[in-house]
CSV table of C-alpha atoms in Angstrom, one decimal:
chain,number,residue,atom,x,y,z
A,1,MET,CA,-65.8,-117.6,-22.5
A,2,LYS,CA,-61.9,-118.1,-22.7
A,3,ILE,CA,-58.9,-115.8,-23.2
A,4,TYR,CA,-56.6,-117.3,-26.0
A,5,ASN,CA,-54.2,-114.4,-26.1
A,6,LYS,CA,-53.5,-113.0,-22.8
A,7,LYS,CA,-51.5,-110.3,-23.8
A,8,GLY,CA,-53.7,-109.0,-26.5
A,9,PHE,CA,-56.4,-109.1,-24.1
A,10,TYR,CA,-54.2,-106.9,-22.0
A,11,CYS,CA,-53.3,-104.3,-24.2
A,12,GLY,CA,-57.3,-104.0,-25.4
A,13,LEU,CA,-58.0,-103.2,-21.2
A,14,THR,CA,-55.2,-101.1,-21.2
A,15,PHE,CA,-56.6,-99.2,-24.3
A,16,TRP,CA,-60.0,-98.7,-22.9
A,17,ALA,CA,-58.6,-97.5,-19.3
A,18,CYS,CA,-56.5,-95.0,-21.4
A,19,GLY,CA,-60.4,-94.3,-23.1
A,20,VAL,CA,-61.9,-93.7,-20.0
A,21,LEU,CA,-59.1,-91.8,-18.5
A,22,ASN,CA,-59.6,-89.2,-21.8
A,23,LEU,CA,-63.2,-89.2,-20.6
A,24,VAL,CA,-62.6,-88.6,-17.1
A,25,LEU,CA,-59.6,-85.5,-18.3
A,26,LEU,CA,-62.6,-84.4,-20.5
A,27,PHE,CA,-65.1,-84.1,-18.5
A,28,THR,CA,-63.3,-82.7,-15.2
A,29,GLY,CA,-62.2,-79.5,-17.9
A,30,PHE,CA,-58.4,-80.6,-17.7
A,31,LEU,CA,-58.4,-81.2,-21.7
A,32,THR,CA,-59.9,-78.9,-23.8
A,33,MET,CA,-62.7,-80.0,-25.3
A,34,PHE,CA,-61.1,-80.3,-28.8
A,35,TRP,CA,-62.4,-82.8,-32.0
A,36,PHE,CA,-58.8,-84.5,-31.6
A,37,TRP,CA,-59.2,-85.3,-27.9
A,38,TRP,CA,-62.6,-86.7,-29.1
A,39,ALA,CA,-61.6,-88.9,-31.8
A,40,ASP,CA,-58.3,-90.0,-29.8
A,41,THR,CA,-61.0,-91.4,-27.4
A,42,ALA,CA,-63.1,-93.0,-30.3
A,43,LEU,CA,-60.0,-94.4,-31.0
A,44,MET,CA,-58.5,-95.8,-27.7
A,45,PHE,CA,-62.3,-97.5,-27.1
A,46,LEU,CA,-62.2,-98.8,-31.0
A,47,MET,CA,-58.5,-100.1,-30.6
A,48,GLY,CA,-59.1,-101.7,-26.8
A,49,GLY,CA,-62.4,-103.7,-28.2
A,50,PHE,CA,-60.7,-104.8,-31.6
A,51,TRP,CA,-57.5,-106.8,-29.3
A,52,VAL,CA,-60.2,-107.7,-26.6
A,53,PHE,CA,-62.9,-109.3,-29.3
A,54,ARG,CA,-59.4,-110.1,-31.1
A,55,ALA,CA,-58.2,-112.1,-27.5
A,56,LEU,CA,-61.4,-114.3,-27.3
A,57,SER,CA,-61.3,-115.4,-30.6
A,58,ARG,CA,-59.2,-118.5,-31.3
A,59,GLU,CA,-58.2,-118.8,-34.9
A,60,LYS,CA,-57.1,-115.0,-34.7
A,61,SER,CA,-55.2,-115.4,-32.0
A,62,ARG,CA,-53.1,-118.2,-33.3
A,63,ARG,CA,-52.5,-116.4,-36.3
A,64,ASP,CA,-52.0,-113.5,-33.8
A,65,LEU,CA,-49.3,-115.8,-31.6
A,66,THR,CA,-47.8,-117.4,-34.8
A,67,GLU,CA,-48.0,-115.6,-37.6
A,68,ASN,CA,-45.9,-112.0,-38.5
A,69,TRP,CA,-48.5,-109.7,-39.7
A,70,LYS,CA,-47.7,-107.4,-42.9
A,71,LEU,CA,-49.2,-104.0,-43.5
A,72,GLY,CA,-48.5,-103.2,-47.0
A,73,GLY,CA,-45.9,-104.5,-48.2
A,74,THR,CA,-44.2,-103.9,-44.7
A,75,VAL,CA,-43.3,-106.9,-42.3
A,76,ILE,CA,-44.3,-106.4,-38.9
A,77,TYR,CA,-41.4,-108.9,-37.1
A,78,ASN,CA,-42.1,-107.7,-33.4
A,79,LYS,CA,-45.9,-106.8,-32.8
A,80,THR,CA,-45.8,-105.7,-29.2
A,81,GLY,CA,-42.8,-103.3,-29.9
A,82,PHE,CA,-44.3,-102.1,-33.0
A,83,PHE,CA,-47.9,-101.4,-30.8
A,84,ASP,CA,-46.4,-99.8,-28.1
A,85,GLY,CA,-44.3,-97.2,-30.8
A,86,LEU,CA,-47.6,-96.9,-32.0
A,87,PHE,CA,-49.1,-95.6,-28.3
A,88,LEU,CA,-45.9,-93.5,-27.8
A,89,LEU,CA,-46.3,-91.9,-31.4
A,90,LEU,CA,-50.0,-91.8,-30.2
A,91,CYS,CA,-49.0,-89.9,-26.5
A,92,ALA,CA,-46.7,-87.1,-28.8
A,93,ALA,CA,-49.6,-86.1,-31.0
A,94,GLY,CA,-51.8,-85.7,-27.8
A,95,SER,CA,-48.7,-83.8,-26.4
A,96,MET,CA,-48.7,-81.9,-29.7
A,97,VAL,CA,-52.4,-80.9,-29.2
A,98,THR,CA,-52.2,-80.2,-25.5
A,99,ALA,CA,-49.5,-77.3,-27.0
A,100,LEU,CA,-51.6,-75.9,-29.2
A,101,THR,CA,-54.4,-75.5,-26.7
A,102,LYS,CA,-52.9,-74.8,-23.6
A,103,ASP,CA,-49.3,-73.9,-22.4
A,104,LEU,CA,-48.0,-76.9,-19.7
A,105,GLY,CA,-44.1,-75.2,-20.2
A,106,TRP,CA,-41.1,-76.5,-21.6
A,107,ARG,CA,-41.3,-79.8,-19.6
A,108,GLN,CA,-44.0,-80.9,-22.0
A,109,HIS,CA,-41.8,-80.1,-25.5
A,110,VAL,CA,-39.2,-82.4,-23.9
A,111,PHE,CA,-42.0,-85.1,-23.4
A,112,THR,CA,-43.0,-84.9,-26.8
A,113,VAL,CA,-39.5,-84.8,-28.0
A,114,LEU,CA,-38.8,-87.8,-26.1
A,115,PHE,CA,-42.4,-89.4,-27.1
A,116,LEU,CA,-41.5,-88.9,-30.7
A,117,TYR,CA,-37.6,-90.1,-30.5
A,118,PHE,CA,-38.6,-93.5,-28.6
A,119,GLY,CA,-42.0,-93.8,-30.8
A,120,VAL,CA,-40.2,-93.8,-34.0
A,121,ASP,CA,-37.6,-96.0,-33.0
A,122,ARG,CA,-39.8,-98.5,-31.3
A,123,VAL,CA,-41.9,-99.0,-34.7
A,124,VAL,CA,-38.4,-99.0,-37.0
A,125,ARG,CA,-37.1,-101.5,-35.0
A,126,ALA,CA,-40.1,-104.0,-34.6
A,127,VAL,CA,-40.6,-103.6,-38.9
A,128,THR,CA,-36.3,-104.6,-39.2
A,129,LEU,CA,-35.9,-108.0,-39.2
A,130,GLU,CA,-32.7,-108.2,-37.6
A,131,ASP,CA,-33.7,-105.3,-34.8
A,132,ALA,CA,-36.9,-107.3,-34.3
A,133,GLN,CA,-34.6,-110.9,-33.4
A,134,LYS,CA,-33.0,-108.8,-30.8
A,135,ASP,CA,-35.8,-107.4,-29.8
A,136,LEU,CA,-37.3,-111.2,-29.2
A,137,ILE,CA,-34.6,-112.3,-27.6
A,138,GLU,CA,-34.1,-109.7,-25.2
A,139,GLU,CA,-37.6,-109.9,-24.4
A,140,ARG,CA,-37.7,-113.5,-24.4
A,141,ASP,CA,-34.5,-114.2,-22.2
A,142,GLU,CA,-34.5,-116.1,-19.3
A,143,ARG,CA,-32.1,-114.3,-17.5
A,144,ASN,CA,-33.5,-110.5,-18.1
A,145,ARG,CA,-37.1,-112.8,-16.9
A,146,MET,CA,-35.4,-113.2,-13.7
A,147,VAL,CA,-33.6,-110.2,-13.1
A,148,ALA,CA,-37.0,-108.5,-13.9
A,149,LEU,CA,-39.2,-110.5,-11.9
A,150,LYS,CA,-36.7,-110.3,-8.9
A,151,SER,CA,-36.8,-106.2,-9.2
A,152,GLN,CA,-40.5,-106.2,-9.4
A,153,ALA,CA,-40.8,-108.6,-6.1
A,154,MET,CA,-38.0,-106.2,-4.4
A,155,SER,CA,-40.2,-102.8,-5.2
A,156,PHE,CA,-43.0,-104.6,-4.0
A,157,ARG,CA,-41.6,-105.1,-0.6
A,158,ILE,CA,-40.3,-101.9,-0.3
A,159,VAL,CA,-43.2,-100.5,-0.8
A,160,GLN,CA,-45.4,-102.4,1.3
A,161,THR,CA,-42.3,-101.7,4.1
A,162,VAL,CA,-42.4,-97.7,3.6
A,163,SER,CA,-46.3,-97.4,3.7
A,164,LEU,CA,-46.3,-99.6,7.1
A,165,LEU,CA,-43.5,-97.2,8.5
A,166,LEU,CA,-44.9,-93.7,6.6
A,167,ALA,CA,-48.3,-94.6,8.4
A,168,PHE,CA,-47.0,-95.3,11.9
A,169,PHE,CA,-45.4,-92.1,12.0
A,170,LEU,CA,-47.7,-90.0,10.5
A,171,VAL,CA,-50.6,-91.0,13.0
A,172,LEU,CA,-48.2,-90.7,15.4
A,173,ILE,CA,-46.8,-87.6,14.9
A,174,GLY,CA,-50.3,-86.5,13.5
A,175,GLY,CA,-52.1,-87.5,17.1
A,176,LYS,CA,-49.0,-85.7,19.0
A,177,ILE,CA,-49.7,-82.4,17.3
A,178,ASN,CA,-53.2,-82.5,16.6
A,179,GLN,CA,-52.9,-82.3,12.9
A,180,LEU,CA,-55.9,-84.6,11.6
A,181,ASP,CA,-54.0,-84.0,8.1
A,182,LEU,CA,-51.4,-86.1,9.3
A,183,VAL,CA,-53.2,-88.8,10.8
A,184,SER,CA,-55.6,-89.0,7.5
A,185,ALA,CA,-52.1,-88.8,5.3
A,186,GLY,CA,-51.4,-91.9,7.9
A,187,ALA,CA,-54.5,-93.5,7.3
A,188,GLY,CA,-54.2,-93.4,3.8
A,189,ALA,CA,-50.4,-94.4,3.7
A,190,PHE,CA,-52.1,-98.0,6.1
A,191,LEU,CA,-55.1,-98.6,3.4
A,192,CYS,CA,-52.1,-99.0,0.9
A,193,PHE,CA,-50.2,-101.3,2.8
A,194,VAL,CA,-53.6,-103.3,3.3
A,195,ILE,CA,-54.2,-103.7,0.1
A,196,SER,CA,-50.7,-104.9,-0.8
A,197,VAL,CA,-50.9,-107.3,1.8
A,198,PHE,CA,-54.7,-108.7,0.9
A,199,ALA,CA,-52.9,-108.6,-3.2
A,200,GLU,CA,-50.1,-111.1,-1.6
A,201,LEU,CA,-52.5,-113.4,-0.6
A,202,PHE,CA,-54.5,-113.5,-3.0
A,203,THR,CA,-51.6,-113.8,-5.6
A,204,ARG,CA,-50.3,-116.6,-4.0
A,205,LYS,CA,-53.2,-118.5,-3.6
A,206,TYR,CA,-54.0,-118.1,-7.3
A,207,TYR,CA,-50.1,-119.1,-8.4
A,208,GLU,CA,-50.1,-122.0,-5.3
A,209,LYS,CA,-53.0,-123.4,-7.9
A,210,HIS,CA,-52.0,-122.8,-11.1
A,211,SER,CA,-48.0,-123.4,-11.2
B,1,MET,CA,-24.0,-123.2,-10.1
B,2,LYS,CA,-20.8,-124.5,-11.4
B,3,THR,CA,-20.4,-125.2,-15.3
B,4,ARG,CA,-18.1,-126.1,-18.1
B,5,VAL,CA,-19.5,-123.4,-20.7
B,6,ARG,CA,-16.3,-120.9,-20.4
B,7,GLU,CA,-13.8,-124.3,-20.7
B,8,LEU,CA,-16.0,-125.6,-23.8
B,9,ARG,CA,-16.8,-122.0,-25.4
B,10,THR,CA,-13.1,-121.3,-25.5
B,11,ALA,CA,-12.1,-124.9,-26.9
B,12,ALA,CA,-15.3,-124.1,-30.1
B,13,GLY,CA,-13.4,-121.0,-30.9
B,14,LEU,CA,-17.0,-118.9,-29.9
B,15,THR,CA,-17.0,-115.7,-28.5
B,16,GLN,CA,-20.0,-115.1,-26.0
B,17,GLN,CA,-21.8,-113.2,-28.5
B,18,GLN,CA,-21.5,-116.1,-30.7
B,19,LEU,CA,-22.4,-118.1,-28.4
B,20,ALA,CA,-25.4,-116.4,-27.4
B,21,ASP,CA,-27.2,-115.6,-30.9
B,22,ARG,CA,-26.6,-119.3,-31.1
B,23,VAL,CA,-28.7,-120.4,-28.4
B,24,ARG,CA,-30.9,-117.2,-28.8
B,25,VAL,CA,-30.4,-115.1,-25.7
B,26,SER,CA,-28.3,-112.5,-24.5
B,27,ALA,CA,-25.0,-111.7,-24.1
B,28,ARG,CA,-25.4,-110.6,-20.6
B,29,THR,CA,-27.0,-114.3,-19.9
B,30,ILE,CA,-23.8,-116.6,-21.2
B,31,ILE,CA,-21.2,-114.0,-19.4
B,32,SER,CA,-23.4,-114.5,-15.9
B,33,ILE,CA,-23.5,-118.1,-16.7
B,34,GLU,CA,-19.7,-118.7,-16.9
B,35,LYS,CA,-19.3,-116.4,-13.6
B,36,GLU,CA,-21.5,-118.9,-11.6
B,37,GLN,CA,-24.5,-115.7,-10.9
B,38,TYR,CA,-27.1,-117.3,-13.2
B,39,SER,CA,-28.1,-121.2,-13.8
B,40,PRO,CA,-29.6,-121.8,-16.9
B,41,SER,CA,-33.1,-123.3,-17.1
B,42,LEU,CA,-33.0,-127.0,-18.2
B,43,MET,CA,-34.3,-125.9,-21.9
B,44,LEU,CA,-31.2,-123.5,-21.8
B,45,ALA,CA,-28.8,-126.0,-20.7
B,46,TYR,CA,-30.4,-128.8,-23.3
B,47,ARG,CA,-29.4,-126.2,-26.1
B,48,LEU,CA,-25.8,-125.6,-24.8
B,49,SER,CA,-25.2,-129.1,-24.6
B,50,GLU,CA,-25.8,-129.4,-28.4
B,51,VAL,CA,-24.2,-126.6,-29.4
B,52,PHE,CA,-20.9,-128.3,-27.4
B,53,GLY,CA,-21.8,-131.5,-28.4
B,54,VAL,CA,-21.6,-132.8,-25.1
B,55,THR,CA,-24.1,-134.0,-22.3
B,56,VAL,CA,-25.9,-131.8,-20.3
B,57,GLU,CA,-24.9,-133.5,-17.0
B,58,GLU,CA,-21.0,-133.1,-18.8
B,59,LEU,CA,-21.8,-129.5,-19.1
B,60,CYS,CA,-23.7,-128.5,-15.7
B,61,CYS,CA,-21.0,-130.9,-13.8
B,62,LEU,CA,-23.8,-132.3,-12.2
B,63,ARG,CA,-22.6,-134.9,-10.3
B,64,GLU,CA,-19.9,-132.3,-8.5
B,65,ASN,CA,-23.0,-130.1,-8.1
B,66,ARG,CA,-25.0,-132.2,-6.9
B,67,GLU,CA,-21.8,-133.3,-4.1
B,68,LEU,CA,-21.4,-130.6,-3.0
B,69,GLU,CA,-25.4,-129.5,-2.4
B,70,ASP,CA,-25.8,-133.2,-0.5
B,71,GLN,CA,-22.9,-131.5,1.7
B,72,GLY,CA,-24.6,-129.1,2.5
B,73,TYR,CA,-27.6,-130.6,3.9
B,74,GLU,CA,-24.9,-133.2,6.0
B,75,ASP,CA,-23.2,-129.7,7.4
B,76,LEU,CA,-26.8,-129.3,8.7
B,77,GLN,CA,-27.2,-132.5,10.4
């Protein structure tokens, strides 16, 4: 089995993960058993399957990576942007439906408006040639990529250091004042640190081999 | 890394945005190259040298930059 379109493949996995999250929220009672959520979950699994199987097909992946899609008379110039926009619109719809069944306060309305605004903006930009070109240039720009890599690496290092320091202090203070809760929280923070160390080791080994 | 991008761009009468559009990068990248904060990739250097009609060696002052780099190593010894 070979993945021909990695972006599409991970996009599909993300949809599946969202579907699983929906199911968990439904069965734990956070989301009301409402037809919309079942439809939404089904849509997530369908979209996930669509992308994953498409990414495994050589011919379809070649077309996805090289050709623009046509939706009726509209050409989609930036597929990633288009699907980002659709995802945000789906979130907005989800937020609106939740508002009908459960009142989560004014923050939810703010989120709905933000989801709608950015969703529509992304979709419109993806089907407008000039804006799509600008977005693609920004997305593929080598300096932007370097800045993203550097900031991600620095964030990782900060999180790793903070987890270790937090673990140390929580265990130390928890042990001094005999608070098992603090010691447990410290153990959790230490687990995060250990995971980050192993993640770094494995990713380093992977990139040493593939670069 | 020192380059001659600003000098050649001004001589060609191009704005930073126009040059960025020609080589398909963001204007911010051109600004950073001109400020010597960012070294362009080989492909970008090639695209820029094509726009200005010079060689990559001339655009990126490779001889001068190599001498500076060598000086750094010699200082270590």
